[in-house]
Amino acid sequence: QVQLVESGGGLVQPGGSLRLSCAASRLIFNDFAMVWYRQVPGKQRELVARINSGGTTNYVDDVKGRFTISRDNAKKTAYLQMNTLKPEDTAVYYCNAALEIGRFYFGTEYWGQGTQVTVSS
């Protein structure tokens, strides 16, 4: 079945950077939008960034100017470059593949296991 594997998380100081990766297998990668979510204990899952098959990107306001989502279709991998990290960015980050139908996106059950990002001094 489809498998997504996140990696790249870790412990960094405020102001630091991390680059998360989401590698896909058994997926027609080019047909899907790739989406990064994050979740902290006791809070709802939050959509962080999305990139569609045409390269159009969207970001939650809190990360605009700091995070960049990208994709490498040949490698079937999506990335999230996170700069100027803040303690508020601490969360488990997950990737998801979403179907694109026109302007609409439909999340699938294709999820990775998550990678922990901790921003602390």
Short mmCIF file of C-alpha atoms in Angstrom, two decimals:
data_model
loop_
_atom_site.label_atom_id
_atom_site.label_comp_id
_atom_site.label_asym_id
_atom_site.label_seq_id
_atom_site.Cartn_x
_atom_site.Cartn_y
_atom_site.Cartn_z
CA GLN A 1 0.00 0.00 0.00
CA VAL A 2 0.93 3.67 -0.10
CA GLN A 3 3.56 4.63 2.43
CA LEU A 4 4.69 8.07 3.56
CA VAL A 5 7.73 8.48 5.79
CA GLU A 6 8.60 11.76 7.49
CA SER A 7 12.09 12.58 8.68
CA GLY A 8 14.25 15.53 9.64
CA GLY A 9 12.78 16.55 12.97
CA GLY A 10 14.83 17.21 16.04
CA LEU A 11 15.71 19.63 18.81
CA VAL A 12 16.79 23.13 17.81
CA GLN A 13 17.21 26.46 19.53
CA PRO A 14 14.91 29.38 18.78
CA GLY A 15 15.97 31.00 15.53
CA GLY A 16 17.34 27.76 14.16
CA SER A 17 16.32 25.81 11.07
CA LEU A 18 15.19 22.33 10.13
CA ARG A 19 14.32 20.68 6.84
CA LEU A 20 11.63 18.03 6.99
CA SER A 21 11.21 15.40 4.31
CA CYS A 22 8.26 13.22 3.36
CA ALA A 23 9.13 10.33 1.10
CA ALA A 24 6.31 8.57 -0.71
CA SER A 25 6.14 5.09 -2.13
CA ARG A 26 3.46 3.26 -4.07
CA LEU A 27 1.90 6.62 -4.91
CA ILE A 28 1.33 8.33 -8.24
CA PHE A 29 3.04 11.30 -6.70
CA ASN A 30 2.45 13.85 -9.45
CA ASP A 31 -1.33 13.50 -9.16
CA PHE A 32 -1.47 14.56 -5.50
CA ALA A 33 -1.10 17.70 -3.52
CA MET A 34 1.22 17.27 -0.56
CA VAL A 35 0.28 18.78 2.76
CA TRP A 36 2.13 19.32 6.02
CA TYR A 37 0.21 19.31 9.29
CA ARG A 38 1.31 19.71 12.86
CA GLN A 39 -0.22 18.78 16.18
CA VAL A 40 0.59 19.42 19.81
CA PRO A 41 -0.96 17.62 22.79
CA GLY A 42 -4.40 18.93 23.64
CA LYS A 43 -4.79 20.93 20.45
CA GLN A 44 -6.37 20.29 17.08
CA ARG A 45 -4.30 19.28 14.12
CA GLU A 46 -3.29 22.35 12.12
CA LEU A 47 -2.63 22.61 8.42
CA VAL A 48 0.76 24.25 8.00
CA ALA A 49 1.52 24.23 4.28
CA ARG A 50 0.33 22.72 1.03
CA ILE A 51 1.77 22.40 -2.44
CA ASN A 52 -0.32 21.17 -5.33
CA SER A 53 0.72 19.30 -8.43
CA GLY A 54 1.30 22.54 -10.31
CA GLY A 55 3.55 23.99 -7.63
CA THR A 56 1.05 26.40 -6.11
CA THR A 57 1.69 26.82 -2.40
CA ASN A 58 -0.39 27.86 0.59
CA TYR A 59 0.66 28.55 4.15
CA VAL A 60 -0.95 29.20 7.45
CA ASP A 61 -0.39 32.83 8.42
CA ASP A 62 1.85 32.01 11.36
CA VAL A 63 4.57 30.50 9.18
CA LYS A 64 4.50 32.77 6.14
CA GLY A 65 7.94 34.12 5.42
CA ARG A 66 9.60 31.48 7.58
CA PHE A 67 8.57 28.12 6.10
CA THR A 68 8.84 26.95 2.51
CA ILE A 69 7.16 23.85 1.11
CA SER A 70 8.56 22.22 -2.00
CA ARG A 71 8.46 18.93 -3.86
CA ASP A 72 10.74 16.82 -5.99
CA ASN A 73 8.56 14.71 -8.22
CA ALA A 74 11.42 12.58 -9.47
CA LYS A 75 12.23 11.58 -5.90
CA LYS A 76 8.57 11.44 -4.83
CA THR A 77 9.46 13.58 -1.86
CA ALA A 78 7.95 16.68 -0.30
CA TYR A 79 9.94 19.05 1.89
CA LEU A 80 9.28 21.65 4.51
CA GLN A 81 12.12 24.08 5.08
CA MET A 82 11.60 25.75 8.44
CA ASN A 83 13.64 28.84 9.28
CA THR A 84 13.60 31.23 12.21
CA LEU A 85 11.95 28.60 14.33
CA LYS A 86 10.01 29.63 17.40
CA PRO A 87 9.00 27.66 20.49
CA GLU A 88 5.43 27.88 19.24
CA ASP A 89 6.45 25.71 16.28
CA THR A 90 7.06 22.76 18.58
CA ALA A 91 4.81 19.91 17.44
CA VAL A 92 4.69 16.58 15.72
CA TYR A 93 4.72 17.24 11.99
CA TYR A 94 2.85 14.94 9.63
CA CYS A 95 2.53 14.81 5.88
CA ASN A 96 -0.55 13.82 3.94
CA ALA A 97 -1.35 13.26 0.30
CA ALA A 98 -4.48 15.06 -0.90
CA LEU A 99 -6.51 14.54 -4.02
CA GLU A 100 -6.94 17.55 -6.26
CA ILE A 101 -10.23 18.12 -8.05
CA GLY A 102 -10.28 21.56 -9.55
CA ARG A 103 -9.71 24.05 -6.75
CA PHE A 104 -10.74 21.57 -4.10
CA TYR A 105 -8.60 19.24 -2.04
CA PHE A 106 -9.65 16.03 -0.41
CA GLY A 107 -7.45 14.59 2.25
CA THR A 108 -6.67 10.91 2.04
CA GLU A 109 -5.77 8.31 4.60
CA TYR A 110 -2.20 8.39 3.33
CA TRP A 111 -0.25 9.67 6.34
CA GLY A 112 3.25 9.34 7.61
CA GLN A 113 4.19 8.40 11.17
CA GLY A 114 5.15 11.96 12.08
CA THR A 115 8.42 13.57 13.09
CA GLN A 116 8.94 15.54 16.30
CA VAL A 117 10.11 19.13 16.11
CA THR A 118 11.13 20.73 19.38
CA VAL A 119 12.24 24.36 19.57
CA SER A 120 13.74 25.18 22.93
CA SER A 121 16.72 26.91 24.46
#
